[in-house]
Tab-separated table of C-alpha atoms in Angstrom:
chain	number	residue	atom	x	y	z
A	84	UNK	CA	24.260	45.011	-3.223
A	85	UNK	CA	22.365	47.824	-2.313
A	86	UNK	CA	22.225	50.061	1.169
A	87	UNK	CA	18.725	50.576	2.474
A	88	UNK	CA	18.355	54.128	3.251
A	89	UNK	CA	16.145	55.501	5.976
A	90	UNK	CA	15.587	59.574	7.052
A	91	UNK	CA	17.771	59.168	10.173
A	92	UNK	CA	20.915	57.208	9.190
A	93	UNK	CA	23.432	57.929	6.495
A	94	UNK	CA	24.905	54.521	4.744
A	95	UNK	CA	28.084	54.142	5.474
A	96	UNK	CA	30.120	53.729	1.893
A	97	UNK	CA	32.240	50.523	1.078
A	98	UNK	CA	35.345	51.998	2.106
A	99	UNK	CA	34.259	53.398	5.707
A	100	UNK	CA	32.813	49.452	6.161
A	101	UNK	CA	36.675	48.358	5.245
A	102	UNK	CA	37.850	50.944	7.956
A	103	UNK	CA	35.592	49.424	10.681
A	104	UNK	CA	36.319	45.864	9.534
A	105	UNK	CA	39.897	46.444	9.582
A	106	UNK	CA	40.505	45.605	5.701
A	107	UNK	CA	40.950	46.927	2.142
A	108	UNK	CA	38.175	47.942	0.125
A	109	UNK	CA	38.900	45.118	-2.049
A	110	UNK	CA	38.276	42.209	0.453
A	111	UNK	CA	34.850	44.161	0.935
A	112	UNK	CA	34.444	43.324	-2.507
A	113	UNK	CA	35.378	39.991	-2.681
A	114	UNK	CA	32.621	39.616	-0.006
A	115	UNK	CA	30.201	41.279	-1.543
A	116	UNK	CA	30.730	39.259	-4.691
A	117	UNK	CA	30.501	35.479	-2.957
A	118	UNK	CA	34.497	34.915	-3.633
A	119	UNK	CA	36.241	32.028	-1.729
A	120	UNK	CA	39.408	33.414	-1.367
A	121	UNK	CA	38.253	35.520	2.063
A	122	UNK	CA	39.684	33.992	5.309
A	123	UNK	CA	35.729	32.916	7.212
A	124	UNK	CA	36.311	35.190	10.367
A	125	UNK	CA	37.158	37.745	7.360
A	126	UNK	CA	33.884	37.111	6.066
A	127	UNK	CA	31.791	37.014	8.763
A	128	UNK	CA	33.274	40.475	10.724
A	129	UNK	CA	32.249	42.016	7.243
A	130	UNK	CA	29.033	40.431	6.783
A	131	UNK	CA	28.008	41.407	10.167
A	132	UNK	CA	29.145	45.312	9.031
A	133	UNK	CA	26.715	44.807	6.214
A	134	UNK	CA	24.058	43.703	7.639
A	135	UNK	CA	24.352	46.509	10.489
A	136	UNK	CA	24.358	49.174	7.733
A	137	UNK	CA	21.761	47.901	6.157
A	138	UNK	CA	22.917	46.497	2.988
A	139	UNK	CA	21.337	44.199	0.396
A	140	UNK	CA	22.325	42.978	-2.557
A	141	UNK	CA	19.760	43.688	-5.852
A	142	UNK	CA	18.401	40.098	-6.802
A	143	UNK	CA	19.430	41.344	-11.009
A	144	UNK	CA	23.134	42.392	-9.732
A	145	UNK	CA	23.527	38.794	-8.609
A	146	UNK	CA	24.566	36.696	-11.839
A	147	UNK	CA	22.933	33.133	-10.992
A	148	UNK	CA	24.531	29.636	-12.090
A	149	UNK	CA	22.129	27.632	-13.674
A	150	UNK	CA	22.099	25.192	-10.248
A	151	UNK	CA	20.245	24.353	-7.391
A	152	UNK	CA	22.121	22.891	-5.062
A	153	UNK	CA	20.774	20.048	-3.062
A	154	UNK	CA	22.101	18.775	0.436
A	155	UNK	CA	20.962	15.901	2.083
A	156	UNK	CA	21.668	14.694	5.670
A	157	UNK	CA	22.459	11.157	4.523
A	158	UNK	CA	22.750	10.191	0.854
A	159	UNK	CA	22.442	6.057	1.582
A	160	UNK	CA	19.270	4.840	0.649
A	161	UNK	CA	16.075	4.216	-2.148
A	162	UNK	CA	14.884	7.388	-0.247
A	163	UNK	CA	16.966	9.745	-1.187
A	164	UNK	CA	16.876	8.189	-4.943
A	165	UNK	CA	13.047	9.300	-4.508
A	166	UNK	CA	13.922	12.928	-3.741
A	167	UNK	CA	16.427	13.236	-5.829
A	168	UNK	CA	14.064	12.371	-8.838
A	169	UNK	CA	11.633	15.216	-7.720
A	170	UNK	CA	14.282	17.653	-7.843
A	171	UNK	CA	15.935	16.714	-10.765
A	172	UNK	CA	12.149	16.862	-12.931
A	173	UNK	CA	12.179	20.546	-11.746
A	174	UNK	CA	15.707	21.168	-12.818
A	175	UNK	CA	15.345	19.574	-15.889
A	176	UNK	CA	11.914	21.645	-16.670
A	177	UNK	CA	13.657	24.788	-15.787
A	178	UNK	CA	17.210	24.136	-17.555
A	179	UNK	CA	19.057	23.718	-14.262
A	180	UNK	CA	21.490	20.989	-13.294
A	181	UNK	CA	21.454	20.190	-9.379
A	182	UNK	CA	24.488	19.596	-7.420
A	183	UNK	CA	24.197	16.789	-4.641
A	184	UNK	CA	26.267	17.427	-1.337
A	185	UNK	CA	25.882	15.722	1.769
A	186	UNK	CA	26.483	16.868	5.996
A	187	UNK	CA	27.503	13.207	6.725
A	188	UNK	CA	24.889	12.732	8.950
A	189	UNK	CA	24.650	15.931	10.835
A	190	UNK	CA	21.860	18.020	11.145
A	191	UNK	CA	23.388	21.829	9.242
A	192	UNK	CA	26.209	21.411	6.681
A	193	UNK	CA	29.995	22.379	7.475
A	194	UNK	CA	31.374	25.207	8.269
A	195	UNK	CA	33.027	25.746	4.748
A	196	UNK	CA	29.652	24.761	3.149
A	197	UNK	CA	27.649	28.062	2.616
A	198	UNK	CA	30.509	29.844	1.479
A	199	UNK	CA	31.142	26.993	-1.394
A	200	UNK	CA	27.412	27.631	-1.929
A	201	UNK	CA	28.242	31.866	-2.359
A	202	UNK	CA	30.632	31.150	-4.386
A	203	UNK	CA	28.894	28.584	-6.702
A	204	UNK	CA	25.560	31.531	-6.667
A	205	UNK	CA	23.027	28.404	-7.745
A	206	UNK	CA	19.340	29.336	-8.317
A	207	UNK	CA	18.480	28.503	-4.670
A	208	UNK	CA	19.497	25.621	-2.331
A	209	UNK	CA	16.768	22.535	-1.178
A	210	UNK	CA	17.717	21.023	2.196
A	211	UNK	CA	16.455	17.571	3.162
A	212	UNK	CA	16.070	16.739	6.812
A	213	UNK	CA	18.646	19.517	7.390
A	214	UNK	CA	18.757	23.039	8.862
A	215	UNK	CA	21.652	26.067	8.908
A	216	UNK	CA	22.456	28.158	11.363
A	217	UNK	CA	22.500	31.814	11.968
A	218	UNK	CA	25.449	32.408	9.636
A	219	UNK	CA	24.979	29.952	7.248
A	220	UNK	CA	21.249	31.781	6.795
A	221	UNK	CA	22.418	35.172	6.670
A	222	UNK	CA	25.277	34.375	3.835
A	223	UNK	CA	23.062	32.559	1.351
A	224	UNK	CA	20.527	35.851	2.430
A	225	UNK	CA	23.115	38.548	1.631
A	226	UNK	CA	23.189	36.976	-1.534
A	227	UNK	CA	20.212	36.686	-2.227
A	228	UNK	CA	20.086	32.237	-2.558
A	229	UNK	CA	16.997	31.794	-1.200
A	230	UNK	CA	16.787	28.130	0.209
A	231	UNK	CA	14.165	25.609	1.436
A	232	UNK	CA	14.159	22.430	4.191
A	233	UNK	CA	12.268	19.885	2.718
A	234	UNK	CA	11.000	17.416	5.629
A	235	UNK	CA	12.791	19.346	8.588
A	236	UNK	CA	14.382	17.527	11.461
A	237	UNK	CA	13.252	20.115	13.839
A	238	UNK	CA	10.730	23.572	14.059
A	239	UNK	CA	12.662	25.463	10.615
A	240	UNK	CA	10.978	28.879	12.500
A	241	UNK	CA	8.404	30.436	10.984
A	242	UNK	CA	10.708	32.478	8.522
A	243	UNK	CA	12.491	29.633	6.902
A	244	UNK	CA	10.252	27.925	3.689
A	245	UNK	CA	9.771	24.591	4.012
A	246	UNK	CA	7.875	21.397	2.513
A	247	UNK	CA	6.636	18.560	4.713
A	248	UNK	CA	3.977	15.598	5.213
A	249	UNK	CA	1.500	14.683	7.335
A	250	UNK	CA	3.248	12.376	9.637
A	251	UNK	CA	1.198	12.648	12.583
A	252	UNK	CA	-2.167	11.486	10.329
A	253	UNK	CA	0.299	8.963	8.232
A	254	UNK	CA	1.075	7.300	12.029
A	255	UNK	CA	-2.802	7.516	13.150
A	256	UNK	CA	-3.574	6.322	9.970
A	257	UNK	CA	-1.044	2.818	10.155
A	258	UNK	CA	-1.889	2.752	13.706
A	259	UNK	CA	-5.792	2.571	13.454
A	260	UNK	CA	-5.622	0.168	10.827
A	261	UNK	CA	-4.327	-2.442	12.752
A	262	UNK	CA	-6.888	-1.571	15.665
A	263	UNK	CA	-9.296	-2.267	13.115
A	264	UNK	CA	-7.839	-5.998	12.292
A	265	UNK	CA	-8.025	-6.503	15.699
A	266	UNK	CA	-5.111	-6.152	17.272
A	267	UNK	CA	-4.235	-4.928	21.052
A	268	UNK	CA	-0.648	-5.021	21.647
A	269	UNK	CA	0.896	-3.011	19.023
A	270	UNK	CA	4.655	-1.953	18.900
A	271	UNK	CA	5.872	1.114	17.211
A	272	UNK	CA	9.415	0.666	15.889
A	273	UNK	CA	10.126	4.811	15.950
A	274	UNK	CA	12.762	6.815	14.278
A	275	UNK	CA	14.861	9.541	15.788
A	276	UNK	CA	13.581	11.531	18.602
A	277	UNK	CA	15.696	14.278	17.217
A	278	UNK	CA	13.625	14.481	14.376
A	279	UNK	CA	10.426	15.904	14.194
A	280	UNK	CA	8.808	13.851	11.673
A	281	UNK	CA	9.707	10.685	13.387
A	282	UNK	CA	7.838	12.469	16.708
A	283	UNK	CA	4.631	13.312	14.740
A	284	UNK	CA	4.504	9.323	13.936
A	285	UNK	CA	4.900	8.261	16.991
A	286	UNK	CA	2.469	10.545	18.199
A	287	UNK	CA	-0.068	9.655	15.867
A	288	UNK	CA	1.028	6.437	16.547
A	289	UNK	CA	-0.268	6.981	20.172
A	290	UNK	CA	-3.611	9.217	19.344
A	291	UNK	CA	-4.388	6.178	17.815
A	292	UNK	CA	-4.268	3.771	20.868
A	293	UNK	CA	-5.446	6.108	22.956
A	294	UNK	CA	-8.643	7.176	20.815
A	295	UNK	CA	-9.201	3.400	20.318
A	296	UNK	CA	-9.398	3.165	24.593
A	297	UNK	CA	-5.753	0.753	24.589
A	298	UNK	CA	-3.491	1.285	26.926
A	299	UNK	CA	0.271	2.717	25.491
A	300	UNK	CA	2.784	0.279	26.359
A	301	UNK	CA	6.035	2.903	26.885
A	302	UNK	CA	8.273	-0.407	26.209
A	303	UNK	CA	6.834	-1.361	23.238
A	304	UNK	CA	8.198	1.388	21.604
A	305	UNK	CA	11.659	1.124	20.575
A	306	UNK	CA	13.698	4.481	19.152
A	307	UNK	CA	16.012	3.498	15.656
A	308	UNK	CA	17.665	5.525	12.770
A	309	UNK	CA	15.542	4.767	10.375
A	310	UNK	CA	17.767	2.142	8.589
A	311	UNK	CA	17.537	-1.486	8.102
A	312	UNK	CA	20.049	-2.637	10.725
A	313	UNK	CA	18.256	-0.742	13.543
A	314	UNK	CA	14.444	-2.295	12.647
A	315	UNK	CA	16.639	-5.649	12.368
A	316	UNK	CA	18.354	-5.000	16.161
A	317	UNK	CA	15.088	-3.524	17.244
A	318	UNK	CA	13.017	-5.968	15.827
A	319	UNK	CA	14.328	-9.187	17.668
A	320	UNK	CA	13.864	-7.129	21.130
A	321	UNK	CA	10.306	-6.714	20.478
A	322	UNK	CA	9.637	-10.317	19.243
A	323	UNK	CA	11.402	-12.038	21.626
A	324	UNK	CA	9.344	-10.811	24.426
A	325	UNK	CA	7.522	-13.535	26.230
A	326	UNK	CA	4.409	-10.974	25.565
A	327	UNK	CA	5.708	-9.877	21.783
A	328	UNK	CA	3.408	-7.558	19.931
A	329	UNK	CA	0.760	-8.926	17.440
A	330	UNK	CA	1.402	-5.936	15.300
A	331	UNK	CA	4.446	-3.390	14.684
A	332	UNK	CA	4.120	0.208	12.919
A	333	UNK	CA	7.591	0.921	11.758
A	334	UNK	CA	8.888	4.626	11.334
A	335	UNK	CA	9.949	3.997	7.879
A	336	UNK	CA	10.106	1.438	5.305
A	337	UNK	CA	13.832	0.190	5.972
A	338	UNK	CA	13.107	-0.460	9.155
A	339	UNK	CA	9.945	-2.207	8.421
A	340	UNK	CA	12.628	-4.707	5.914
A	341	UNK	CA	14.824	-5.107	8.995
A	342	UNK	CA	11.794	-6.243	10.717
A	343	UNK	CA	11.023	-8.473	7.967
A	344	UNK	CA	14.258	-9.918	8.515
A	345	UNK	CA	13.844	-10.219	12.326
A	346	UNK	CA	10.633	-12.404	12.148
A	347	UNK	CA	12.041	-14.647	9.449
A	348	UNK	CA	15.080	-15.364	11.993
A	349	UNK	CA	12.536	-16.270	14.724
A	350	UNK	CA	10.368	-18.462	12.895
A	351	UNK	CA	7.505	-15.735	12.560
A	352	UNK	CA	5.503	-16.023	9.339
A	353	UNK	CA	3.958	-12.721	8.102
A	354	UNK	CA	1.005	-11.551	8.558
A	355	UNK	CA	0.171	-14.418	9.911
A	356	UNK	CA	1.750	-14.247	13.382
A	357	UNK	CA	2.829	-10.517	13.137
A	358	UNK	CA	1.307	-7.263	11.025
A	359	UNK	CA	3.535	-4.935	9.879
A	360	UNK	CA	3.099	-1.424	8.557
A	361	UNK	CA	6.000	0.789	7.304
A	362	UNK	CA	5.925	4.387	6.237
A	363	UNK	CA	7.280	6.314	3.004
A	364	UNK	CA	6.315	3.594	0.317
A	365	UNK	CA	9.519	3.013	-1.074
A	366	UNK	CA	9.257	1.305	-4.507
A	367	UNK	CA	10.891	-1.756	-2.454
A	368	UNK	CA	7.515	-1.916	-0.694
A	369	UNK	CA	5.695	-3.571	-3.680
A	370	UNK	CA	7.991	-6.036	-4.096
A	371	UNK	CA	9.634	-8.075	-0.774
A	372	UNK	CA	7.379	-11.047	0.084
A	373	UNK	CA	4.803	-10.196	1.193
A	374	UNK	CA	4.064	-6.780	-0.312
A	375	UNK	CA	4.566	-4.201	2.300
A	376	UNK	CA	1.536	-2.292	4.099
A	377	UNK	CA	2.423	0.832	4.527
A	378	UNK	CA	1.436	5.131	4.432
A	379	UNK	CA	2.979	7.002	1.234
A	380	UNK	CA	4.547	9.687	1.829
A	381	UNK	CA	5.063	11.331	-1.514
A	382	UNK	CA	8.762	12.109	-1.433
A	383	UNK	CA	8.791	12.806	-5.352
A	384	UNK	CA	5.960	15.385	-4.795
A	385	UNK	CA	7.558	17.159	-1.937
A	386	UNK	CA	10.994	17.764	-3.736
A	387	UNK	CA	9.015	18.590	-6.467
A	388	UNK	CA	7.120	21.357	-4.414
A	389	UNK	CA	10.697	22.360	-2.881
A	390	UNK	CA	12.523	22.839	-5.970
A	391	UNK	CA	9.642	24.993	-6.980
A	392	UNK	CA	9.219	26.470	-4.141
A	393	UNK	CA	12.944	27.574	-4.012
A	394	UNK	CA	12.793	28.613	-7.526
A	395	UNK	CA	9.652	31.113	-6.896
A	396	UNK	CA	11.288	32.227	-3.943
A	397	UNK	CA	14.418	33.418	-6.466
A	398	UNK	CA	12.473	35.365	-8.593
A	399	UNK	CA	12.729	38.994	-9.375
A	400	UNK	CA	8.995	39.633	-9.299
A	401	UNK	CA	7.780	40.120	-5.691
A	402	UNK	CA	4.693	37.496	-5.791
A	403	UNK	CA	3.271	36.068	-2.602
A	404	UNK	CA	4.083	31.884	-2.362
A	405	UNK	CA	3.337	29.724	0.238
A	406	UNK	CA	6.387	28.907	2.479
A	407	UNK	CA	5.117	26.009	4.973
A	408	UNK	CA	3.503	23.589	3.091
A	409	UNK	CA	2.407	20.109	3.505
A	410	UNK	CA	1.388	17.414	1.479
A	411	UNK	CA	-0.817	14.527	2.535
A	412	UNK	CA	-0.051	10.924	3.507
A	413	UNK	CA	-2.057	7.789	2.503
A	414	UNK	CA	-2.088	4.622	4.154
A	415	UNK	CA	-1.723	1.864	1.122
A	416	UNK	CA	-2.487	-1.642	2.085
A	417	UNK	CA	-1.208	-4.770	0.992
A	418	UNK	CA	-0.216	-8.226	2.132
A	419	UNK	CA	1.638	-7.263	5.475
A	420	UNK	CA	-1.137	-7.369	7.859
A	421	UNK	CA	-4.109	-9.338	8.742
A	422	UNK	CA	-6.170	-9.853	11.912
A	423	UNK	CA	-4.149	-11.585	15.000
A	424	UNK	CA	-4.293	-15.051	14.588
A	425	UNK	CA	-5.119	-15.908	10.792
């Protein structure tokens, strides 16, 4: 850790910062060096006095573990398996192992979670579909862990790095193509409005429609979680309308399955009385009867990109990289939809 220095102020030395903070020299220390053993409102009253005066630790003083720690949101499905894989070909490439942790669902890790991370020093940390807040940002920053959101649930900010998809063009892109078979009364099966990348579907979802001159239907479009039970639930609402969509773009692939499921119960044979498009391209998507239509989103790629990313970000070398990146969908089509009717 170094003070930065300007004409006007004098740094304040280690010891004056244990005065102010109201504790030995040592604690300083232990803060400084990313130990566990300091109480959090410890740590955070001298983090803050850091900061304020200015100090930042030297990337070479800080002696890396050969990590990168990755932290999911959930850790439940084929879609993390797909991330995971990205991550771990980086790793692997640059002689790192990754560490897998999980925020059980909410949208920034625990409160005891960043300092684990200080303590642990790893290369840098990828987030997926997960954020940190003020405090969590400005430990891993004192420390010099740089860290990157892959697929954020909301706006990162413009100073946090992150890797994402095209989701608005992945849901104008499922969307159109069932315009294009023919069909009118589409449903969209979303994913959580908390997210952003479930927004951007839907909302391509509706450019679509509108673009096309049909009307948007506000309750044909149902809200999940992105998992199987929910386009299951979801699925039977929409179908067992007396005026049930011809057609149903699903916010991911395991809701698209639960779907699946939903038709079967109710008699309806696919494609031929309902079209269904997913989105990710899960390797399941190939292989349920009948093959899944749906837009790849290349979740292998964009860990790939974030573990790289995070690593470039770590360097000692000050070289420009590109910190909001994101990588295009494709609409893939199979046996899943076909024109109303057939």
């Amino acid at each position: 850790m170094k003070p930065m220095k300007t004409a006007e102020t004098r740094t304040a030395t280690l010891a004056e910062i244990a005065r102010e903070a109201g504790v030995s020299a040592p604690t300083v220390s232990k803060v400084l060096n990313g130990r566990a053993d300091v109480a959090p409102s410890t740590r955070s009253r001298v983090e803050e006095l850091l900061r304020a005066h200015g100090y930042r630790r030297r990337r070479a003083e800080a002696t890396r573990s050969p990590l990168i720690d990755l932290v999911f949101h959930e850790l439940e499905s084929a879609w993390a398996m797909e991330v995971i894989r990205g991550v771990e070909n980086v790793a692997r490439d640059a002689g790192l192992s990754v560490v897998l942790s999980e925020s059980a669902g909410r949208l920034t890790p625990g409160r005891t979670w960043a300092d684990q991370v200080a303590a642990r020093r790893p290369h840098g940390v990828v987030l997926v579909l997960s954020g940190l807040d003020e405090s969590q940002r400005a430990l891993l920053t004192s420390r010099s862990i740089p860290f990157v959101v892959m697929d954020p649930a909301g706006d990162p900010g413009t100073d946090v790095p992150s890797i994402g998809a095209t989701n608005w063009q992945g849901g104008l892109a499922a969307t159109r193509h069932l315009v294009e078979l023919g069909h009118t009364r589409i449903g969209a099966l979303s994913g959580p409005s908390r997210m952003m990348c479930s927004r951007a579907r839907v909302d391509g979802y509706r450019a679509a429609l509108e673009t096309a001159g049909l009307p948007v239907d506000p309750s044909l479009i149902v809200t999940g979680d992105f998992h199987h039970e929910a386009g299951y639930r979801l699925g039977l609402k929409l179908l067992r309308r007396e005026d049930r969509p011809t057609a149903i773009f699903a916010g991911n692939d395991l809701q698209a399955l639960g779907l699946y499921e939903a038709a079967r119960e109710l008699g309806l044979r696919i494609p031929e009385d309902l079209s269904v498009v997913g989105f990710d391209d899960l390797p399941v998507a190939r292989w349920v009867g009948p093959p899944l239509t749906t837009v790849r989103q290349p979740l292998t790629e964009m860990a790939e990109a974030a573990a790289r990313l995070v690593l470039d970000l770590g360097r000692e070398e000050e070289t420009a990289v590109a910190t909001r990146v994101e990588l295009a969908t494709t609409l893939v089509v199979r046996s899943s939809t076909a024109a109303p009717g057939v």
